[in-house]
Short mmCIF file of C-alpha atoms in Angstrom, two decimals:
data_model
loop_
_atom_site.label_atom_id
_atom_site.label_comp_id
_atom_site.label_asym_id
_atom_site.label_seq_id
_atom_site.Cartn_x
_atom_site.Cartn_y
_atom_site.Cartn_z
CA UNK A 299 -11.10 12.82 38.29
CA UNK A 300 -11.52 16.64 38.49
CA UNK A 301 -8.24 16.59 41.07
CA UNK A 302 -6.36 14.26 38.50
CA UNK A 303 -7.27 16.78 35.22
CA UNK A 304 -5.01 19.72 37.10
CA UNK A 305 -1.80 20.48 34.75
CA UNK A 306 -2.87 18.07 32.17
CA UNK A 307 -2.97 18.59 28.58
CA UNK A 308 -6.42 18.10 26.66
CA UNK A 309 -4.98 14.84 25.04
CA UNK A 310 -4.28 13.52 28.56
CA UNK A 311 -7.52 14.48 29.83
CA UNK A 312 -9.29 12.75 26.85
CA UNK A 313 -7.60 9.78 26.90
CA UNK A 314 -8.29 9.49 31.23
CA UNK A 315 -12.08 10.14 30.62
CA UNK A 316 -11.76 7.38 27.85
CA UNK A 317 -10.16 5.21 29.97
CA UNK A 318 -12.89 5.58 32.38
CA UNK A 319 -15.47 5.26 30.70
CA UNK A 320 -14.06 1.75 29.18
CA UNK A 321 -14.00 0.24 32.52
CA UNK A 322 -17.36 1.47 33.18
CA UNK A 323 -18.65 -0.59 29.83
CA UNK A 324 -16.58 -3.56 30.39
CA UNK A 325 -17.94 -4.03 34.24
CA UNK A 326 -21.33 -3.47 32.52
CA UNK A 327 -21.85 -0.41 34.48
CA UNK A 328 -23.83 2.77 33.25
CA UNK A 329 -21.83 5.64 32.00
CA UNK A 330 -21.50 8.29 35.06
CA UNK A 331 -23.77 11.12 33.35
CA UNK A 332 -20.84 13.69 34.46
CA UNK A 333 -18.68 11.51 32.17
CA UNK A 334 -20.97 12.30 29.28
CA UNK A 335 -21.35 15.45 30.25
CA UNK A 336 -17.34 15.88 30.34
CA UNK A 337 -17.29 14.44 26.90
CA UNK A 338 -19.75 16.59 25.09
CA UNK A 339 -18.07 19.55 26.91
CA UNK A 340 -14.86 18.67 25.20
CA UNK A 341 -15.67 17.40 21.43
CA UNK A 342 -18.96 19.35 21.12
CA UNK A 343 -22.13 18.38 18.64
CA UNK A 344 -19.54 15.71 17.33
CA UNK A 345 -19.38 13.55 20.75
CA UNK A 346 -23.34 13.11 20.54
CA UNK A 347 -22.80 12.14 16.30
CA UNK A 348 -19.80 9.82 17.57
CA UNK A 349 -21.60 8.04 20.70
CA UNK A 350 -24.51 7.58 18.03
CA UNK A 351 -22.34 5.50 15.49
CA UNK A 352 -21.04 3.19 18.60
CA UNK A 353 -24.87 2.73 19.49
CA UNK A 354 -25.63 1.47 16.42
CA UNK A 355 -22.59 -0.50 16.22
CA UNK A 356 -21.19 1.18 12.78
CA UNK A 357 -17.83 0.86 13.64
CA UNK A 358 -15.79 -2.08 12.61
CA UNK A 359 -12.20 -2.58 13.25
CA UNK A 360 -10.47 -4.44 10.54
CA UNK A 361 -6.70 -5.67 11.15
CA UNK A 362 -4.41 -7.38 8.84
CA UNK A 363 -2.27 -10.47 9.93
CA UNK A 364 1.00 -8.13 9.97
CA UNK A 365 -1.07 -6.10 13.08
CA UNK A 366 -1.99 -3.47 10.47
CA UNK A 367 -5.35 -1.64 11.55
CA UNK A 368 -7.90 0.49 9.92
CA UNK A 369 -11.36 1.68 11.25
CA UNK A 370 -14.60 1.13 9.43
CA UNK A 371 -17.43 3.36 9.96
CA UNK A 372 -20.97 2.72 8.40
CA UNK A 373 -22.34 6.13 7.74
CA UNK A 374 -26.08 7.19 8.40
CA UNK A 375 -26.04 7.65 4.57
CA UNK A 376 -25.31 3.77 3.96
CA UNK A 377 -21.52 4.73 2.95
CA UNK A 378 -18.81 3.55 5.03
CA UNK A 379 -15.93 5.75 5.95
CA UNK A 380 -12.17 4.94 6.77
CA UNK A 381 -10.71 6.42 10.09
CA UNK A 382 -7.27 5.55 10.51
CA UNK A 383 -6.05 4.10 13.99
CA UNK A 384 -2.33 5.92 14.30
CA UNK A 385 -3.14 9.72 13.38
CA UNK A 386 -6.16 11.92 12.55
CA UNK A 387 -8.18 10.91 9.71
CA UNK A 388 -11.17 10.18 8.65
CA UNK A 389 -12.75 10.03 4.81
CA UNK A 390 -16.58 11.49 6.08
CA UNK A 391 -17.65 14.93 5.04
CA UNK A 392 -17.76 16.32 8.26
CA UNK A 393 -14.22 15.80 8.52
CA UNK A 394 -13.28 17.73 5.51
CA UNK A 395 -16.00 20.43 6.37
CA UNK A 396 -15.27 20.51 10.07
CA UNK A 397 -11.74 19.89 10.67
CA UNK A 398 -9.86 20.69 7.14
CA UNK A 399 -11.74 23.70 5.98
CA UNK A 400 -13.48 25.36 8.90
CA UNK A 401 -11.02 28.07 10.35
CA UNK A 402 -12.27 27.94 13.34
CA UNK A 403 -11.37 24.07 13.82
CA UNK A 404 -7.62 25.04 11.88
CA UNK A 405 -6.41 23.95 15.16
CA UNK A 406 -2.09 24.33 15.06
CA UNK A 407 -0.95 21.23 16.17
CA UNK A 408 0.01 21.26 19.59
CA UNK A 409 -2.50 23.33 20.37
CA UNK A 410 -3.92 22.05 23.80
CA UNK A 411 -7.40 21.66 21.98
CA UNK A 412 -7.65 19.39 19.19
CA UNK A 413 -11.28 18.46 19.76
CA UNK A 414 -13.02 17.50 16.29
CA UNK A 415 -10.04 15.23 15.13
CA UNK A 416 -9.87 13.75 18.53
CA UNK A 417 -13.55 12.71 18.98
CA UNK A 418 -13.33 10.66 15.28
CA UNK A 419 -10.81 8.69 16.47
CA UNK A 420 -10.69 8.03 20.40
CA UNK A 421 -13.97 7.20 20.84
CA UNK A 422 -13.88 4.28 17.72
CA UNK A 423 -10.53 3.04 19.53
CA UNK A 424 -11.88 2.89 23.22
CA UNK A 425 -15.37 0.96 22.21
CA UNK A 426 -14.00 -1.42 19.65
CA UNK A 427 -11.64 -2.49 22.16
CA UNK A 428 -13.93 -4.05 24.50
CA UNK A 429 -14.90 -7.34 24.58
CA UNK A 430 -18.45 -7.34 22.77
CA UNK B 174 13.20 12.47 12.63
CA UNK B 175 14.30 16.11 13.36
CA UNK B 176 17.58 14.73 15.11
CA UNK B 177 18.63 12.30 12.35
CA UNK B 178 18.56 15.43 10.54
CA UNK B 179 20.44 17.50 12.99
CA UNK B 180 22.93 15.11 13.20
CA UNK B 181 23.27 15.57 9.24
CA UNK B 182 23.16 19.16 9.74
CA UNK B 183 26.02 18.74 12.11
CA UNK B 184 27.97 16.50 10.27
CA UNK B 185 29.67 19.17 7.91
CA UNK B 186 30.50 20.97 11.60
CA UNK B 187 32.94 20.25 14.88
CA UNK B 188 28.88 20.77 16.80
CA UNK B 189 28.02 17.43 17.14
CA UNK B 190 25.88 16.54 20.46
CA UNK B 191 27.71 14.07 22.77
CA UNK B 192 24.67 12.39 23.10
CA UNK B 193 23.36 11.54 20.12
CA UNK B 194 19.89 9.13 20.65
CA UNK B 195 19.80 7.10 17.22
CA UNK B 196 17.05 4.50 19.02
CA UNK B 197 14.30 6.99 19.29
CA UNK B 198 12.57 8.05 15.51
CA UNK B 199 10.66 10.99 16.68
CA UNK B 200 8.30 12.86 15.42
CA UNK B 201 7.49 13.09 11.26
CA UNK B 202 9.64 15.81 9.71
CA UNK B 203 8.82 18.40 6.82
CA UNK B 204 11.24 19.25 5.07
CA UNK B 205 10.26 22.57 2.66
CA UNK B 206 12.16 24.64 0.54
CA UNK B 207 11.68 26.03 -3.24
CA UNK B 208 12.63 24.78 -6.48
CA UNK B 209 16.78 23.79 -5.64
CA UNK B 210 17.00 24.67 -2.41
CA UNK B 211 18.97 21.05 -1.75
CA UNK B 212 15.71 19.16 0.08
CA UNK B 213 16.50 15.81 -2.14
CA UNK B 214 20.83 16.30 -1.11
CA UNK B 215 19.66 16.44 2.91
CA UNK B 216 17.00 13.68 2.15
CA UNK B 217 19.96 11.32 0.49
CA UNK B 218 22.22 12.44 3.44
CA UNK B 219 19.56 11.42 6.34
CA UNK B 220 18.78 7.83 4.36
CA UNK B 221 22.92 7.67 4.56
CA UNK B 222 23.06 8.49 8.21
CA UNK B 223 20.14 6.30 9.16
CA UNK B 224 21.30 3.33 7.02
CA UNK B 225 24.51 3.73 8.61
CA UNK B 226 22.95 2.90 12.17
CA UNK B 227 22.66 -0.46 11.82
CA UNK B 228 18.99 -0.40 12.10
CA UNK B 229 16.68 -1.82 9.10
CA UNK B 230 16.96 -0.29 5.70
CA UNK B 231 15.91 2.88 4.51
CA UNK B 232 12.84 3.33 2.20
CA UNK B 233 13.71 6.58 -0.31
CA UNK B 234 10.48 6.83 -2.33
CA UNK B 235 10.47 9.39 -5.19
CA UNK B 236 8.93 9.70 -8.58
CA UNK B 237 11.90 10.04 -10.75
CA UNK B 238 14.98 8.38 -9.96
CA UNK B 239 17.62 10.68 -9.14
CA UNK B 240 19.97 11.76 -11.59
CA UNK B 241 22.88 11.82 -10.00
CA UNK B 242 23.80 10.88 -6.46
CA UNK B 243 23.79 13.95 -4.08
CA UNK B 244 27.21 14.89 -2.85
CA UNK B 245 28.35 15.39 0.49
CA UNK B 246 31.46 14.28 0.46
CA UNK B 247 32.05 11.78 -2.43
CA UNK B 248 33.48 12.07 -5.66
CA UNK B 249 30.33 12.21 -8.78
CA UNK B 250 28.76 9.07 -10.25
CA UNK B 251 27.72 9.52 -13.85
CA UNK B 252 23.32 8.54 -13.96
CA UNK B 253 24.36 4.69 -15.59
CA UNK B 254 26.00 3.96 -12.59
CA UNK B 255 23.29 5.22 -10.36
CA UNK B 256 20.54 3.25 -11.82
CA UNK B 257 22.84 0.18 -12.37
CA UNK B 258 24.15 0.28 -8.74
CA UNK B 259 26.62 -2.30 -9.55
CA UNK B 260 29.12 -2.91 -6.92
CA UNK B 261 32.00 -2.89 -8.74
CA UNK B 262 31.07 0.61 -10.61
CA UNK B 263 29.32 1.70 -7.43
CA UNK B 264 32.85 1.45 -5.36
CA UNK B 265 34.65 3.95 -7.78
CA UNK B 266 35.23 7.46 -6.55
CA UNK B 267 32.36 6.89 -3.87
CA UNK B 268 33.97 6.83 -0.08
CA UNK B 269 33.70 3.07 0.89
CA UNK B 270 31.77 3.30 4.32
CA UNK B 271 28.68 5.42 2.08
CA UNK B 272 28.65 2.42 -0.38
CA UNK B 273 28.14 0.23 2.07
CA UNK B 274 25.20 2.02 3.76
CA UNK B 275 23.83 3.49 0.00
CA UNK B 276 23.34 -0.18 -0.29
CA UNK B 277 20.75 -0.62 2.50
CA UNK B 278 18.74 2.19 0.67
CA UNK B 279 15.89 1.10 -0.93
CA UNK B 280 14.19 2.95 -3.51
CA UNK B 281 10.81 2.88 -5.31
CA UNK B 282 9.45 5.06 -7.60
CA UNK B 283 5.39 5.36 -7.62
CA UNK B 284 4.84 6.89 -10.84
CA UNK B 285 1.01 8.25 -9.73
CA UNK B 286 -0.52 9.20 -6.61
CA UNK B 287 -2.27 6.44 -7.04
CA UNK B 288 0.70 4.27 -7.45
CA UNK B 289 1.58 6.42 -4.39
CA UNK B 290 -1.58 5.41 -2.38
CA UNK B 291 -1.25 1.40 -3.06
CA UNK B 292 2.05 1.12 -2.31
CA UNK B 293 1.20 2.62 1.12
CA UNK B 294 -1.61 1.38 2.15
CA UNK B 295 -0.03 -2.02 0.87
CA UNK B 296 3.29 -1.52 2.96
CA UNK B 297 2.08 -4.28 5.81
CA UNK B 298 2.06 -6.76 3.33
CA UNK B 299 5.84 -6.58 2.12
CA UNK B 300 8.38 -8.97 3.00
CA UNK B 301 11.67 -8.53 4.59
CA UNK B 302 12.85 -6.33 7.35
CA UNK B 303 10.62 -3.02 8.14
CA UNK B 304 12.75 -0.12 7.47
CA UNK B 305 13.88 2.30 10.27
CA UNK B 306 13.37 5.41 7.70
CA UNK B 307 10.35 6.14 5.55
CA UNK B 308 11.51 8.97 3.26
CA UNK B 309 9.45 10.66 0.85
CA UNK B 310 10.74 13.06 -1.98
CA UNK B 311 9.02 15.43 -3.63
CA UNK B 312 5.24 15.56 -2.12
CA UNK B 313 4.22 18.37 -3.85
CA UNK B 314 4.02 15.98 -7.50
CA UNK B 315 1.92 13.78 -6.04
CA UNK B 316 -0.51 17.03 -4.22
CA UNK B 317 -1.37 18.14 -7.93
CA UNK B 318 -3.44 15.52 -9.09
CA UNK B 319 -5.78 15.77 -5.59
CA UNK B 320 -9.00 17.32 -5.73
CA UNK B 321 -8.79 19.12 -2.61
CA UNK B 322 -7.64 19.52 1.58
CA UNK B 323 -9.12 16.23 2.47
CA UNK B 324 -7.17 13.79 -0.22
CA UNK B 325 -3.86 15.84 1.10
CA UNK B 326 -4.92 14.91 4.16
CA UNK B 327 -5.42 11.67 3.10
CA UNK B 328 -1.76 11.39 1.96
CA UNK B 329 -0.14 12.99 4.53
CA UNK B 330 -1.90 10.89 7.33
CA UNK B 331 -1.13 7.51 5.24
CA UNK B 332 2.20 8.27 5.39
CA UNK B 333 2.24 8.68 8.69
CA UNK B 334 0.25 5.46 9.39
CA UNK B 335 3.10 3.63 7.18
CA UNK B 336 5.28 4.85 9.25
CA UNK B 337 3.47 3.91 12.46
CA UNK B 338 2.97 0.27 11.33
CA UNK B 339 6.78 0.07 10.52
CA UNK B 340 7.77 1.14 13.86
CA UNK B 341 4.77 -1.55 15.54
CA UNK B 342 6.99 -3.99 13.46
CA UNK B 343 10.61 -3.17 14.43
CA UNK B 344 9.46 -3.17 18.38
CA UNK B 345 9.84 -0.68 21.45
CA UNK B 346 12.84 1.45 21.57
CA UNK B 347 13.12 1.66 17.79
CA UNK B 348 10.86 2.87 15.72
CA UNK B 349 10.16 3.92 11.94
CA UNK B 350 11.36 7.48 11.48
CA UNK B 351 9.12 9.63 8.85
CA UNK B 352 10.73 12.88 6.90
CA UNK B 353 8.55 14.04 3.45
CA UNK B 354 10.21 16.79 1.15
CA UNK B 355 8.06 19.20 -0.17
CA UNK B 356 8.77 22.21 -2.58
CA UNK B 357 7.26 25.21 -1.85
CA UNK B 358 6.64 28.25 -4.04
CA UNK B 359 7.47 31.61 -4.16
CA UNK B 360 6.36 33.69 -0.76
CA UNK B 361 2.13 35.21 -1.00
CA UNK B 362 1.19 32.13 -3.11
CA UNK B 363 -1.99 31.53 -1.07
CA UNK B 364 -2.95 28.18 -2.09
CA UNK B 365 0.52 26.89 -1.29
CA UNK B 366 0.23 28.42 2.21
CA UNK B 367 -3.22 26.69 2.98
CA UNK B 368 -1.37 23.35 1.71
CA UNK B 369 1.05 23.81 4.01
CA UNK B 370 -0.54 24.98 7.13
CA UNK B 371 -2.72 21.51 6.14
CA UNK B 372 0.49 19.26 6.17
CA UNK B 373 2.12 20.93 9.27
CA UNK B 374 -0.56 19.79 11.57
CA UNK B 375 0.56 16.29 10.37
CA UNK B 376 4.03 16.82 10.55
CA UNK B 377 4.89 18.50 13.74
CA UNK B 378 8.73 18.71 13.34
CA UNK B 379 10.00 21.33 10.02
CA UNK B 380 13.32 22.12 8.35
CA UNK B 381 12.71 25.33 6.46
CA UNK B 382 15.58 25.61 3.43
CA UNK B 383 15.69 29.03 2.69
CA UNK B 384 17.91 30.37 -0.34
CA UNK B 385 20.29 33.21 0.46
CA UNK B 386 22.28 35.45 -2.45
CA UNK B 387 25.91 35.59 -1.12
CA UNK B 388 27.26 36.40 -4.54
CA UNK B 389 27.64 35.50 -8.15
CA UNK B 390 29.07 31.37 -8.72
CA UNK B 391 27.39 30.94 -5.27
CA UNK B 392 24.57 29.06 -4.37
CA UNK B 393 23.86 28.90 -0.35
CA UNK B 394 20.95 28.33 2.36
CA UNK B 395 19.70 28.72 5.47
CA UNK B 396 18.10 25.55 6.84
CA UNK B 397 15.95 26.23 9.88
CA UNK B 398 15.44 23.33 12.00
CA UNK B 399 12.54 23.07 14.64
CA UNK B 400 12.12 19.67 15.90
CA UNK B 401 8.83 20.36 17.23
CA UNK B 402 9.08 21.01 21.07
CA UNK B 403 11.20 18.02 21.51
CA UNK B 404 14.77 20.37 21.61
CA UNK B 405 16.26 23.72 20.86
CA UNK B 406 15.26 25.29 16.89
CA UNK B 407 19.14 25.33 15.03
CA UNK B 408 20.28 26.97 12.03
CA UNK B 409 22.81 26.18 9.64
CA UNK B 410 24.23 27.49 6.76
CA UNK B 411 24.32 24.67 3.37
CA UNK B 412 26.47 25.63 0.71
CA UNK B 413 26.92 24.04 -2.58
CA UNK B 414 29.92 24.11 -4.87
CA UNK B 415 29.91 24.63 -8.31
CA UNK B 416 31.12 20.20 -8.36
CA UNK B 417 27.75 19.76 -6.62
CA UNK B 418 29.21 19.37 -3.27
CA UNK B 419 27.39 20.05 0.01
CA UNK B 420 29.00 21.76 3.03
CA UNK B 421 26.95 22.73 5.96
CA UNK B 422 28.08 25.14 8.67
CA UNK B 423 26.35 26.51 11.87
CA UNK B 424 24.75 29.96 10.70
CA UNK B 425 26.03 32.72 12.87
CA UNK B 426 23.24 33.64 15.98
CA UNK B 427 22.46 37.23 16.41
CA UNK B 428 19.38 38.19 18.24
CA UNK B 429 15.95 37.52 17.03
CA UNK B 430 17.49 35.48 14.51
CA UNK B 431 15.53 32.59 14.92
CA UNK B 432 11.46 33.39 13.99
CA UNK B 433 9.94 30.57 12.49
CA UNK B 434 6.20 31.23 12.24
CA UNK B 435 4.15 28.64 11.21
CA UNK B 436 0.85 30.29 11.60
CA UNK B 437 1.51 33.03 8.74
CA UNK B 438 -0.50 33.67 5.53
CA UNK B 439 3.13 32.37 4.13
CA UNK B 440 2.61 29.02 5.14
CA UNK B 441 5.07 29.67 8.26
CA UNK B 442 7.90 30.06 6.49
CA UNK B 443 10.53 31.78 8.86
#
């Protein structure tokens, strides 16, 4: 994978770690720790909050008969949260304090780093896609 | 949406691209400017140019209905006539091939961002054919009753997610194309800048509508087009007459002309 990440842009390189680590579920395999590793390297603190809510199966994907989908995400709190499948959004705190208002995560946006939006999203799309 | 709008941008000029892609929606489009600056005329003139492509319809949502129709070309319709939109009053003094495409322009008017909100997140469940242009006018209206970043966030990424689920619906190679208006204020206006830095992270593709001061009895901008990495930033020169009447020229390139800077304390104006 390290050859494959040369010239790629961070969204590519999310979405092939992602990818791998899919398969890796869906054959019932562990998670290569370097994987992990790759993650928490690339989303931060918010990887280890993220993987947490897919442990404990807080994320529900609800579709519409027209195809329309929306993420559900059960908060530690007991609130549930709405992360939107097509763009970056999500209605928890720590995406207003982290991604909105922190200056530091003002990414521009196509910057090659768009870390804390991208863990709230990708990693709810790649689990609730597997077969359960 | 940046090259529906370059292609209306080019219209009033002989620069029109040989290849002009109208399958391909692009990215969502922000179109700023102040108070007058002719965002709701280039709005009107992108719905006409995208219902004339003999996609789906176009979706013009706006708080107020509009007054009077923006002119490009055509010759005025009083405001009965507008709201009406009878065919038989519609036809007179309006060039026949815009009638026929004004007609595949579908507007709604949430009163309330909440109105706003519903009719959004309620879009999948509408009938008929999903529309090949989601157009928004006026943005800022429905920013001033939000509390704060997150429910602009909120708005701007909902419109975006319309958009998305239109384009699932009308299949590969088509799309849903996405363009909001918003009026900015005047230059140093700090909380407008943070609003806007907010909404261009959504909207990667801008037309900046700058207002120039040619001379008395004239009223004429600078519109600043940068699609967003996907092709070369333009500039063109939008002049209205004292009927109302929009003509758009290419602005004259000089050197270091072109500086749009979206990471300013201005909000990246240019």
């Amino acid at each position: 994978m390290a050859a494959a990440l040369a010239g790629l842009t961070l969204p590519a390189v999310v979405e092939e770690l992602l990818s791998e680590m899919a398969a890796a579920v869906q054959e019932n395999a562990r998670i290569p720790d370097e994987h992990l590793s790759l993650l928490k390297f690339i989303f931060g603190p918010s990887a280890i909050q993220a993987l947490d809510l897919v442990d404990r199966q807080s994320i529900t994907l609800i579709s519409s008969p027209s195809g329309r989908r929306v993420y559900q995400v059960l908060g530690s709190s007991g609130k549930t949260y709405t992360c939107l499948a097509s763009c970056h959004y999500c209605s928890c705190p720590a995406f207003a304090f982290s991604v909105l208002r922190k200056s530091d995560s003002l990414l521009e946006p196509r910057a090659p780093s768009r870390s804390k939006t991208y863990s709230h999203n990708s990693l709810f799309q790649r689990r609730t896609a597997l077969p359960t | 949406m940046a090259e529906t709008l370059r292609r209306v941008l080019n219209l009033g000029t002989s620069a029109r691209s040989g290849e002009e892609d109208t399958a391909e929606a692009g990215p969502p489009l922000l179109l700023l400017g102040g108070p007058g600056s002719g965002k709701t005329a280039l709005l009107f003139a992108a719905a006409l140019e995208a219902a004339g492509e003999g996609r789906g319809p176009v979706l013009f949502l706006t708080r107020r209905p509009l007054q009077s129709l923006p002119r490009g070309t055509g010759a005025a319709l009083d405001p009965l006539r507008l709201q009406k939109v009878r065919l038989r009053t519609l036809w007179a003094g309006f060039p026949w091939k815009d009638c026929l495409r004004y007609l595949k322009i579908r507007f709604q008017y949430p009163p309330s961002t909440h109105e706003l909100l519903q009719l959004l997140c309620s879009a999948h469940e509408a009938r008929g054919p999903a529309p090949s242009l989601l157009l928004l006018d006026g943005l800022e209206e429905y920013l001033v009753e939000d509390q704060g970043p997150q429910d602009a966030a909120y708005l701007a990424a909902l419109l975006l997610d319309t958009a998305a689920h239109f384009s699932h619906q009308t299949g590969p190679g088509q799309g849903c194309g996405l363009i909001v208006a918003l009026q900015t204020q005047e230059e140093g206006v700090s909380g407008d800048a943070l609003q806007v830095s907010l909404l261009q992270r959504y909207f990667p593709a801008q037309c900046w509508l700058q207002a120039e001061t040619p001379g008395p009895g004239q009223h004429r901008l600078r519109a600043c087009l940068d699609p967003g990495g996907l092709g070369p930033r333009a500039e063109w020169c939008v002049a209205f007459r004292p009927n109302g009447e929009m003509t758009i020229t290419p602005w004259p390139t000089q050197a270091g002309n072109l500086s749009l800077d979206k990471g300013s304390s201005s909000g990246g104006q240019p």
